[in-house]
Amino acid sequence: GDSVTQMEGPVTLSEEAFLTINCTYTATGYPSLFWYVQYPGEGLQLLLKATKADDKGSNKGFEATYRKETTSFHLEKGSVQVSDSAVYFCALSADTGGFKTIFGAGTRLFVKA
Amino acid sequence: DAGVIQSPRHEVTEMGQEVTLRCKPISGHNSLFWYRQTMMRGLELLIYFNNNVPIDDSGMPEDRFSAKMPNASFSTLKIQPSEPRDSAVYFCASSPGGEAFFGQGTRLTVV
């Protein structure tokens, strides 16, 4: 079945460091790909998305490119801030008689001042 | 729109009691999901509905769990009887197709 694998955390970085969180997926069709962010005590919220191969999603300085050839959707940010500390989830959504969203395990990011 | 609304936000109950969690999806969204989140197991999809019909309930852990969606604006997740290992945050999410919109979650503690 469809699945999402993302790098284990926690990831600890200093402020202004470069961030990469790896994500790969397995899907039988052509899913849409997403990154969600979860701040403490809150639900998940969409960070960015890409709906087809070679699309780049971007938001708040984060970006990710839908790579069909490597089945990847890695999250990057050039300069992280303390406020970026959160849990990041990679996800895919495919039409299976309704759009089922499958999430990776989540990667916790700590950013130190 | 107020977003996905879940109630209660917190629930503490004794083992063996029935627990009912409630969700109001965003109007116009035709898919609804129930997830459970724990430190040990991460975010697990329990069940999802499309147009009020259960499509996949393979994630429901056992017969003690049941979910209903009697109409497009309301869904419940019931646990009967509850056990301490059911303690978790339960999220409801709705979707128009693609992006999922999450509620704030219900933190359930079974003592």
CSV table of C-alpha atoms in Angstrom, one decimal:
chain,number,residue,atom,x,y,z
A,1,GLY,CA,0.0,0.0,0.0
A,2,ASP,CA,0.9,3.7,-0.1
A,3,SER,CA,3.4,4.8,2.5
A,4,VAL,CA,5.6,7.8,3.6
A,5,THR,CA,9.0,7.5,5.2
A,6,GLN,CA,10.8,10.5,6.7
A,7,MET,CA,14.0,10.9,8.6
A,8,GLU,CA,13.9,10.3,12.3
A,9,GLY,CA,14.4,13.1,14.7
A,10,PRO,CA,14.9,15.0,16.8
A,11,VAL,CA,16.9,17.4,14.6
A,12,THR,CA,18.7,20.1,16.6
A,13,LEU,CA,20.0,23.2,14.8
A,14,SER,CA,21.3,26.6,15.8
A,15,GLU,CA,19.4,29.6,14.6
A,16,GLU,CA,20.2,30.6,11.0
A,17,ALA,CA,21.4,27.1,10.1
A,18,PHE,CA,20.3,25.3,6.9
A,19,LEU,CA,17.5,22.7,7.4
A,20,THR,CA,16.8,19.5,5.4
A,21,ILE,CA,14.3,16.9,6.4
A,22,ASN,CA,14.2,13.9,4.1
A,23,CYS,CA,11.0,12.3,2.9
A,24,THR,CA,10.4,9.5,0.4
A,25,TYR,CA,7.1,7.9,-0.6
A,26,THR,CA,5.6,4.8,-2.1
A,27,ALA,CA,2.4,5.2,-4.1
A,28,THR,CA,0.7,3.2,-6.9
A,29,GLY,CA,-0.8,6.3,-8.6
A,30,TYR,CA,0.1,10.0,-8.8
A,31,PRO,CA,-0.4,11.4,-5.3
A,32,SER,CA,-0.3,15.0,-4.1
A,33,LEU,CA,2.5,15.6,-1.6
A,34,PHE,CA,2.4,17.8,1.5
A,35,TRP,CA,4.3,19.0,4.5
A,36,TYR,CA,2.4,19.7,7.6
A,37,VAL,CA,3.7,21.4,10.8
A,38,GLN,CA,2.5,20.8,14.4
A,39,TYR,CA,3.2,23.3,17.1
A,40,PRO,CA,2.9,22.2,20.8
A,41,GLY,CA,-0.7,21.7,21.9
A,42,GLU,CA,-2.1,22.2,18.4
A,43,GLY,CA,-3.4,20.2,15.5
A,44,LEU,CA,-1.5,19.8,12.2
A,45,GLN,CA,-1.6,22.6,9.7
A,46,LEU,CA,-0.5,22.7,6.1
A,47,LEU,CA,2.9,24.2,5.5
A,48,LEU,CA,3.2,23.6,1.7
A,49,LYS,CA,2.1,21.2,-1.0
A,50,ALA,CA,2.8,20.0,-4.6
A,51,THR,CA,0.4,18.2,-6.8
A,52,LYS,CA,2.5,16.9,-9.7
A,53,ALA,CA,6.0,16.0,-10.6
A,54,ASP,CA,8.6,18.8,-10.6
A,55,ASP,CA,6.2,21.2,-8.8
A,56,LYS,CA,7.9,23.2,-6.0
A,57,GLY,CA,5.8,24.0,-2.9
A,58,SER,CA,6.9,27.0,-0.8
A,59,ASN,CA,5.8,28.9,2.3
A,60,LYS,CA,7.4,30.9,5.1
A,61,GLY,CA,10.9,30.3,3.7
A,62,PHE,CA,10.3,26.5,3.5
A,63,GLU,CA,10.3,24.7,0.2
A,64,ALA,CA,10.1,21.2,-1.2
A,65,THR,CA,10.2,19.8,-4.8
A,66,TYR,CA,8.1,16.8,-6.0
A,67,ARG,CA,10.7,14.4,-7.4
A,68,LYS,CA,9.0,11.5,-9.2
A,69,GLU,CA,12.2,9.9,-10.3
A,70,THR,CA,13.5,9.6,-6.7
A,71,THR,CA,10.0,9.4,-5.1
A,72,SER,CA,11.1,12.2,-2.8
A,73,PHE,CA,9.8,15.4,-1.3
A,74,HIS,CA,12.5,16.8,0.9
A,75,LEU,CA,11.8,19.9,3.1
A,76,GLU,CA,14.4,22.6,3.1
A,77,LYS,CA,14.9,26.1,4.7
A,78,GLY,CA,17.9,28.2,4.2
A,79,SER,CA,17.9,29.9,7.7
A,80,VAL,CA,15.9,28.5,10.5
A,81,GLN,CA,14.5,30.5,13.4
A,82,VAL,CA,13.7,29.5,17.0
A,83,SER,CA,10.0,29.9,16.1
A,84,ASP,CA,10.4,27.0,13.6
A,85,SER,CA,10.7,24.6,16.4
A,86,ALA,CA,7.9,22.1,15.9
A,87,VAL,CA,7.1,18.6,14.5
A,88,TYR,CA,7.1,18.3,10.7
A,89,PHE,CA,5.1,15.7,8.9
A,90,CYS,CA,5.4,14.6,5.3
A,91,ALA,CA,2.2,13.3,3.8
A,92,LEU,CA,0.6,12.1,0.6
A,93,SER,CA,-2.9,12.1,-0.6
A,94,ALA,CA,-4.4,9.9,-3.3
A,95,ASP,CA,-7.8,9.2,-4.6
A,96,THR,CA,-8.9,5.8,-3.4
A,97,GLY,CA,-12.6,6.3,-3.5
A,98,GLY,CA,-12.1,9.4,-1.4
A,99,PHE,CA,-8.8,11.2,-0.7
A,100,LYS,CA,-7.0,9.2,2.0
A,101,THR,CA,-4.1,11.2,3.5
A,102,ILE,CA,-1.1,9.1,4.8
A,103,PHE,CA,1.4,10.7,7.1
A,104,GLY,CA,5.0,9.9,7.9
A,105,ALA,CA,6.1,9.5,11.5
A,106,GLY,CA,7.0,13.1,12.0
A,107,THR,CA,10.4,14.8,12.6
A,108,ARG,CA,10.8,17.0,15.7
A,109,LEU,CA,12.9,20.1,15.1
A,110,PHE,CA,14.6,22.0,17.9
A,111,VAL,CA,16.2,25.4,17.0
A,112,LYS,CA,18.5,26.9,19.6
A,113,ALA,CA,19.1,30.6,19.9
B,1,ASP,CA,-15.6,29.2,8.5
B,2,ALA,CA,-14.6,28.3,12.0
B,3,GLY,CA,-12.5,25.3,10.9
B,4,VAL,CA,-12.9,21.8,12.1
B,5,ILE,CA,-14.4,21.8,15.6
B,6,GLN,CA,-13.8,19.0,18.1
B,7,SER,CA,-15.3,18.4,21.5
B,8,PRO,CA,-14.4,18.0,24.2
B,9,ARG,CA,-10.8,19.4,24.2
B,10,HIS,CA,-9.9,17.3,27.2
B,11,GLU,CA,-11.5,14.2,28.6
B,12,VAL,CA,-10.5,12.3,31.7
B,13,THR,CA,-12.4,9.1,32.4
B,14,GLU,CA,-12.1,5.9,34.4
B,15,MET,CA,-11.3,2.6,32.8
B,16,GLY,CA,-14.4,0.8,31.6
B,17,GLN,CA,-16.4,3.9,30.9
B,18,GLU,CA,-17.8,4.8,27.5
B,19,VAL,CA,-16.1,7.8,25.8
B,20,THR,CA,-17.6,9.7,22.9
B,21,LEU,CA,-15.6,12.2,20.9
B,22,ARG,CA,-17.3,14.6,18.5
B,23,CYS,CA,-16.3,16.4,15.4
B,24,LYS,CA,-17.9,19.0,13.1
B,25,PRO,CA,-16.1,19.2,9.8
B,26,ILE,CA,-15.7,22.2,7.5
B,27,SER,CA,-18.9,22.7,5.5
B,28,GLY,CA,-18.5,21.4,2.0
B,29,HIS,CA,-15.7,19.0,2.7
B,30,ASN,CA,-16.6,15.5,1.6
B,31,SER,CA,-13.9,13.5,3.4
B,32,LEU,CA,-13.5,13.1,7.1
B,33,PHE,CA,-10.7,11.4,9.0
B,34,TRP,CA,-10.1,10.3,12.6
B,35,TYR,CA,-6.5,10.1,13.7
B,36,ARG,CA,-4.9,9.1,17.0
B,37,GLN,CA,-1.5,10.5,18.1
B,38,THR,CA,0.8,9.1,20.8
B,39,MET,CA,4.5,9.4,21.5
B,40,MET,CA,5.0,5.7,21.0
B,41,ARG,CA,3.0,5.2,17.8
B,42,GLY,CA,3.0,8.7,16.2
B,43,LEU,CA,0.0,9.7,14.1
B,44,GLU,CA,-2.3,6.8,13.2
B,45,LEU,CA,-5.3,6.9,10.8
B,46,LEU,CA,-8.2,5.1,12.5
B,47,ILE,CA,-10.9,5.5,9.9
B,48,TYR,CA,-12.0,7.8,7.1
B,49,PHE,CA,-15.3,8.6,5.5
B,50,ASN,CA,-16.2,9.9,2.1
B,51,ASN,CA,-19.6,11.5,1.6
B,52,ASN,CA,-20.6,10.1,5.1
B,53,VAL,CA,-19.7,6.5,4.1
B,54,PRO,CA,-16.9,4.7,5.9
B,55,ILE,CA,-14.3,3.9,3.2
B,56,ASP,CA,-11.5,2.4,5.3
B,57,ASP,CA,-11.6,1.4,8.9
B,58,SER,CA,-8.6,-0.9,8.9
B,59,GLY,CA,-6.9,1.4,11.4
B,60,MET,CA,-9.5,1.0,14.1
B,61,PRO,CA,-7.6,-0.9,16.8
B,62,GLU,CA,-10.3,-3.2,18.0
B,63,ASP,CA,-14.0,-3.7,18.4
B,64,ARG,CA,-14.1,-1.4,21.4
B,65,PHE,CA,-13.8,1.5,18.9
B,66,SER,CA,-16.6,2.6,16.6
B,67,ALA,CA,-17.2,5.7,14.4
B,68,LYS,CA,-20.3,7.1,12.8
B,69,MET,CA,-21.1,9.9,10.5
B,70,PRO,CA,-24.9,10.3,10.4
B,71,ASN,CA,-24.7,13.4,8.3
B,72,ALA,CA,-22.3,15.7,6.5
B,73,SER,CA,-21.8,18.0,9.5
B,74,PHE,CA,-21.2,15.6,12.3
B,75,SER,CA,-19.1,12.6,13.3
B,76,THR,CA,-18.5,10.7,16.5
B,77,LEU,CA,-15.7,8.3,17.7
B,78,LYS,CA,-16.8,6.1,20.5
B,79,ILE,CA,-14.7,3.9,22.8
B,80,GLN,CA,-16.5,1.3,24.9
B,81,PRO,CA,-15.2,0.2,27.3
B,82,SER,CA,-12.2,2.5,27.5
B,83,GLU,CA,-8.8,1.3,28.7
B,84,PRO,CA,-5.7,3.2,29.9
B,85,ARG,CA,-3.8,2.3,26.7
B,86,ASP,CA,-6.4,4.4,24.8
B,87,SER,CA,-5.0,7.6,26.3
B,88,ALA,CA,-3.9,9.7,23.4
B,89,VAL,CA,-4.8,12.8,21.5
B,90,TYR,CA,-7.5,12.2,18.9
B,91,PHE,CA,-7.7,14.4,15.9
B,92,CYS,CA,-10.5,14.8,13.4
B,93,ALA,CA,-9.7,16.3,10.0
B,94,SER,CA,-11.8,17.1,6.9
B,95,SER,CA,-10.8,17.5,3.3
B,96,PRO,CA,-12.4,18.7,0.1
B,97,GLY,CA,-10.0,16.4,-1.7
B,98,GLY,CA,-6.2,16.7,-1.2
B,99,GLU,CA,-5.3,19.0,1.7
B,100,ALA,CA,-6.6,17.9,5.2
B,101,PHE,CA,-7.7,20.5,7.7
B,102,PHE,CA,-7.3,19.4,11.3
B,103,GLY,CA,-9.2,20.2,14.5
B,104,GLN,CA,-7.4,21.1,17.7
B,105,GLY,CA,-7.7,17.6,19.0
B,106,THR,CA,-9.2,15.9,22.1
B,107,ARG,CA,-6.7,14.8,24.7
B,108,LEU,CA,-8.1,11.6,26.3
B,109,THR,CA,-6.8,10.3,29.6
B,110,VAL,CA,-8.1,7.0,30.8
B,111,VAL,CA,-7.2,6.3,34.5
